[in-house]
Amino acid sequence: MQPPLQRSLADWLEYQQAIHPRGIALGLERVAGVWRRLDAPRPALHVITVGGTNGKGSTVAFLDALLSARGLRVGTYTSPHLLRYNERVRIDGREVGDVALIDAFERIEAVRGEIALTYFEFGTLAALLLFAEAGIDVAVLEVGLGGRLDAVNIIDADVAVVTTVARDHEEFLGHDLAGIAREKAGIFRAGHVAVIGDADAPPGVLAHAESIGARALVAGRDFRVDPAPSGWRWSGFGHVFDLPDPALAAPCQRANAAAAIAAVLALGIDGEWSQATIARAVATAHVPARLQVFPGEPIVVVDVAHNPQAAAVLADWLAENPVAGRNLAVFAALGDKDIDGIVQPLCAAISGWYLAGLDGATPRGLAAAALAARLPTDLPVLCRAASVVAALSAARREARRGDRIVAFGSFFVAAEVLAHLPALDAG
């Protein structure tokens, strides 16, 4: 297939999805080879990578807010996007434009030769190029899948953060939690800082850090999160900060913020970190579709929870934030997900399920009927719809006063709700 002749971002993204026979192909040899052909510039003076199962996007948001609050120029690379591909690459808090992305893609295409790159690998290389040319102070790179063999791992990070480790993407990472932990910890580097953000992380994460000679900073051991009268307290490395609760909902966001604070303190940036600077960053960091609440009648909550660990966090939040009426779920999922593991933590909280098909959004998506066949037979399914928008519309029509709609199960679900909810309200 020939590369697109027109300078259209949509054309380039379609081309990238077509040229590699597999959408996901873990391994560093191909992408590192192309990076060397691009002269492998350092993407920034400092680099932080963020891996793990859940909490990566939130941790990146905290890192961005913290570093920006110190007046540093920051580039962030995240995935997947919700509404626009440009969300994946941000410099100084702003999405990179189409022209810059296309220019980077063209340069990658010009040197890759016989090397087949995936969609994600193209995007990773483009982000690294754009960061290097922008002369930023810190690049914050979110690992896409796993860690050891993810394209982001071609860069040696000054600080690497692993947020949580749980079972997900098992067709690529295996079914053994210890093995998954080793894959996630593969972003650590000898002689550099390895932040372990989960006090209950599998032992293999710390074991790997120690085995390669990384400087491990472990939640609950080297830094702590404790309650405080007006929020919470971070302590570690001789510092104590009394902080407000994050704007991002869910108790787990304290742990994500804590890991980000540990990372920036360990980065070795000149000057002191004040409590006021950290508090401002924690209170303002934001990322869409993480327990994002849309007030109204009914209330709509959007969350990207797409694995059992994230579903358990969502269930805890629903229990801690009750409503007068019912919780109604708008739920869809990809076929390679642990559907039963996602649903079980939420069974007690959800009074009715509105199932949506994702087969029209992605080849990995389940149709509503196929999704229903993988659910417990006694689950109160009130609707099977062809799309997320149709399921959301049905739930809104049938909701009673005091009910809450909870849309979750995939980034595709969150994207559809965020894109269409304003139009539904206007209609």
Coordinates of C-alpha atoms in Angstrom, one line a residue, residues 88-277:
R88 CA -2.2 11.8 22.3
V89 CA 0.6 14.4 21.9
R90 CA 0.6 17.6 23.9
I91 CA 3.2 20.2 24.4
D92 CA 2.8 22.9 27.0
G93 CA -0.7 21.6 27.6
R94 CA -1.9 22.0 24.0
E95 CA -2.6 19.3 21.5
V96 CA -0.2 19.1 18.6
G97 CA -1.8 20.2 15.3
D98 CA -2.4 18.0 12.2
V99 CA 0.3 19.6 10.2
A100 CA 3.0 18.8 12.8
L101 CA 1.9 15.2 13.1
I102 CA 1.7 14.7 9.3
D103 CA 5.2 16.2 8.9
A104 CA 6.5 13.7 11.5
F105 CA 4.7 10.8 9.9
E106 CA 6.2 11.7 6.5
R107 CA 9.7 11.8 7.9
I108 CA 9.2 8.4 9.6
E109 CA 7.8 6.9 6.4
A110 CA 10.8 8.3 4.4
V111 CA 13.3 6.3 6.5
R112 CA 11.5 3.2 7.6
G113 CA 12.1 1.4 4.3
E114 CA 11.3 -2.3 4.7
I115 CA 10.4 -2.1 8.4
A116 CA 6.7 -2.5 9.1
L117 CA 5.5 -0.3 11.9
T118 CA 2.2 -0.5 13.7
Y119 CA -0.2 2.4 14.3
F120 CA 1.0 2.8 17.8
E121 CA 4.7 2.6 16.8
F122 CA 4.2 5.4 14.2
G123 CA 2.5 7.5 16.9
T124 CA 5.2 6.9 19.4
L125 CA 8.0 7.8 17.0
A126 CA 6.1 11.0 15.9
A127 CA 5.7 12.1 19.6
L128 CA 9.3 11.6 20.3
L129 CA 10.4 13.5 17.3
L130 CA 8.1 16.4 18.0
F131 CA 9.2 16.6 21.7
A132 CA 12.9 16.6 20.7
E133 CA 12.3 19.4 18.2
A134 CA 10.3 21.5 20.6
G135 CA 13.1 21.7 23.1
I136 CA 10.9 20.7 26.1
D137 CA 12.2 20.2 29.6
V138 CA 10.4 17.0 30.5
A139 CA 8.8 14.3 28.3
V140 CA 6.1 12.2 30.1
L141 CA 5.5 9.0 28.2
E142 CA 2.6 6.7 28.9
V143 CA 3.3 3.0 28.1
G144 CA 0.8 1.6 25.8
L145 CA 0.7 -2.2 26.6
G146 CA 2.8 -4.2 29.0
G147 CA 6.2 -2.4 29.3
R148 CA 9.2 -4.4 28.5
L149 CA 8.3 -4.7 24.8
D150 CA 6.2 -1.6 24.3
A151 CA 7.5 1.0 21.8
V152 CA 7.8 3.6 24.5
N153 CA 10.5 1.5 26.1
I154 CA 13.1 2.3 23.4
I155 CA 13.7 5.4 25.5
D156 CA 15.8 5.2 28.8
A157 CA 13.8 7.1 31.3
D158 CA 15.3 9.0 34.2
V159 CA 12.3 8.0 36.3
A160 CA 9.9 5.1 35.5
V161 CA 6.6 4.8 37.3
V162 CA 4.6 1.6 37.6
T163 CA 1.1 2.4 38.9
T164 CA -0.8 -0.8 39.5
V165 CA -0.4 -4.4 38.2
A166 CA -3.5 -6.5 37.4
R167 CA -4.6 -9.0 34.8
D168 CA -5.5 -7.3 31.5
H169 CA -4.4 -7.9 27.8
E170 CA -3.7 -11.5 28.8
E171 CA -3.5 -12.6 25.2
F172 CA -0.3 -10.6 25.0
L173 CA 1.0 -10.6 28.5
G174 CA -0.1 -14.0 29.7
H175 CA -2.3 -15.2 32.5
D176 CA 0.3 -15.3 35.3
L177 CA 0.3 -12.2 37.5
A178 CA 4.0 -12.6 38.3
G179 CA 4.8 -12.7 34.6
I180 CA 2.7 -9.6 34.0
A181 CA 4.5 -7.8 36.8
R182 CA 7.9 -8.6 35.2
E183 CA 6.6 -7.2 31.9
K184 CA 5.4 -4.0 33.6
A185 CA 8.6 -3.6 35.5
G186 CA 10.6 -3.9 32.2
I187 CA 10.5 -0.1 31.9
F188 CA 12.9 0.3 34.9
R189 CA 16.5 1.1 34.2
A190 CA 19.7 0.3 36.2
G191 CA 20.9 3.2 38.1
H192 CA 17.7 5.2 37.6
V193 CA 14.6 5.8 39.7
A194 CA 11.8 3.2 39.7
V195 CA 8.7 4.4 41.4
I196 CA 6.3 1.7 42.5
G197 CA 3.0 3.4 43.1
D198 CA 1.0 0.5 44.6
A199 CA 1.8 -0.5 48.1
D200 CA 0.3 -3.9 47.3
A201 CA 2.1 -4.4 44.0
P202 CA 3.1 -8.0 43.2
P203 CA 6.5 -8.8 44.7
G204 CA 8.0 -9.3 41.2
V205 CA 7.9 -5.5 40.5
L206 CA 10.3 -4.6 43.3
A207 CA 12.3 -7.8 42.8
H208 CA 13.0 -6.8 39.2
A209 CA 13.9 -3.2 40.2
E210 CA 16.4 -4.5 42.7
S211 CA 17.8 -7.2 40.4
I212 CA 18.8 -4.6 37.8
G213 CA 20.1 -2.1 40.3
A214 CA 17.4 0.5 39.9
R215 CA 16.7 2.9 42.7
A216 CA 13.3 1.7 43.9
L217 CA 10.9 4.2 45.7
V218 CA 8.0 2.2 47.0
A219 CA 4.6 3.4 48.1
G220 CA 4.1 2.6 51.8
R221 CA 7.8 2.2 52.4
D222 CA 9.6 5.2 51.0
F223 CA 6.7 7.6 50.7
R224 CA 3.3 7.5 52.4
V225 CA -0.3 8.6 51.9
D226 CA -2.2 9.4 55.2
P227 CA -5.5 11.1 56.0
A228 CA -5.3 14.7 57.0
P229 CA -8.0 17.1 58.4
S230 CA -8.6 18.9 55.1
G231 CA -7.6 16.3 52.6
W232 CA -4.5 14.0 52.8
R233 CA -0.8 14.0 53.6
W234 CA 2.1 13.0 51.5
S235 CA 5.3 12.2 53.3
G236 CA 8.7 10.9 52.1
F237 CA 12.3 11.8 51.4
G238 CA 12.3 14.2 54.3
H239 CA 9.2 16.1 53.0
V240 CA 5.7 16.4 54.4
F241 CA 2.9 18.0 52.3
D242 CA -0.7 18.5 53.4
L243 CA -2.8 18.5 50.3
P244 CA -6.4 18.9 49.1
D245 CA -8.2 15.9 47.5
P246 CA -7.6 15.6 43.8
A247 CA -10.2 17.0 41.4
L248 CA -10.1 13.5 39.9
A249 CA -12.6 11.4 41.7
A250 CA -12.0 8.0 43.5
P251 CA -9.8 7.3 46.5
C252 CA -7.2 5.6 44.2
Q253 CA -6.4 9.1 42.8
R254 CA -4.5 9.9 46.0
A255 CA -2.2 7.0 45.2
N256 CA -1.7 8.1 41.6
A257 CA -1.0 11.7 42.8
A258 CA 1.4 10.3 45.4
A259 CA 3.4 8.4 42.8
A260 CA 3.6 11.4 40.6
I261 CA 4.9 13.5 43.5
A262 CA 7.5 10.9 44.3
A263 CA 8.6 10.9 40.6
V264 CA 9.0 14.7 40.3
L265 CA 10.9 14.9 43.6
A266 CA 13.2 12.2 42.5
L267 CA 13.8 13.8 39.1
G268 CA 16.4 16.2 40.5
I269 CA 15.1 19.4 39.1
D270 CA 16.8 22.5 40.6
G271 CA 15.0 24.3 43.4
E272 CA 12.6 23.3 46.1
W273 CA 9.1 22.0 45.7
S274 CA 6.7 24.1 47.8
Q275 CA 3.5 22.7 49.4
A276 CA 1.5 25.4 47.6
T277 CA 2.8 24.4 44.2

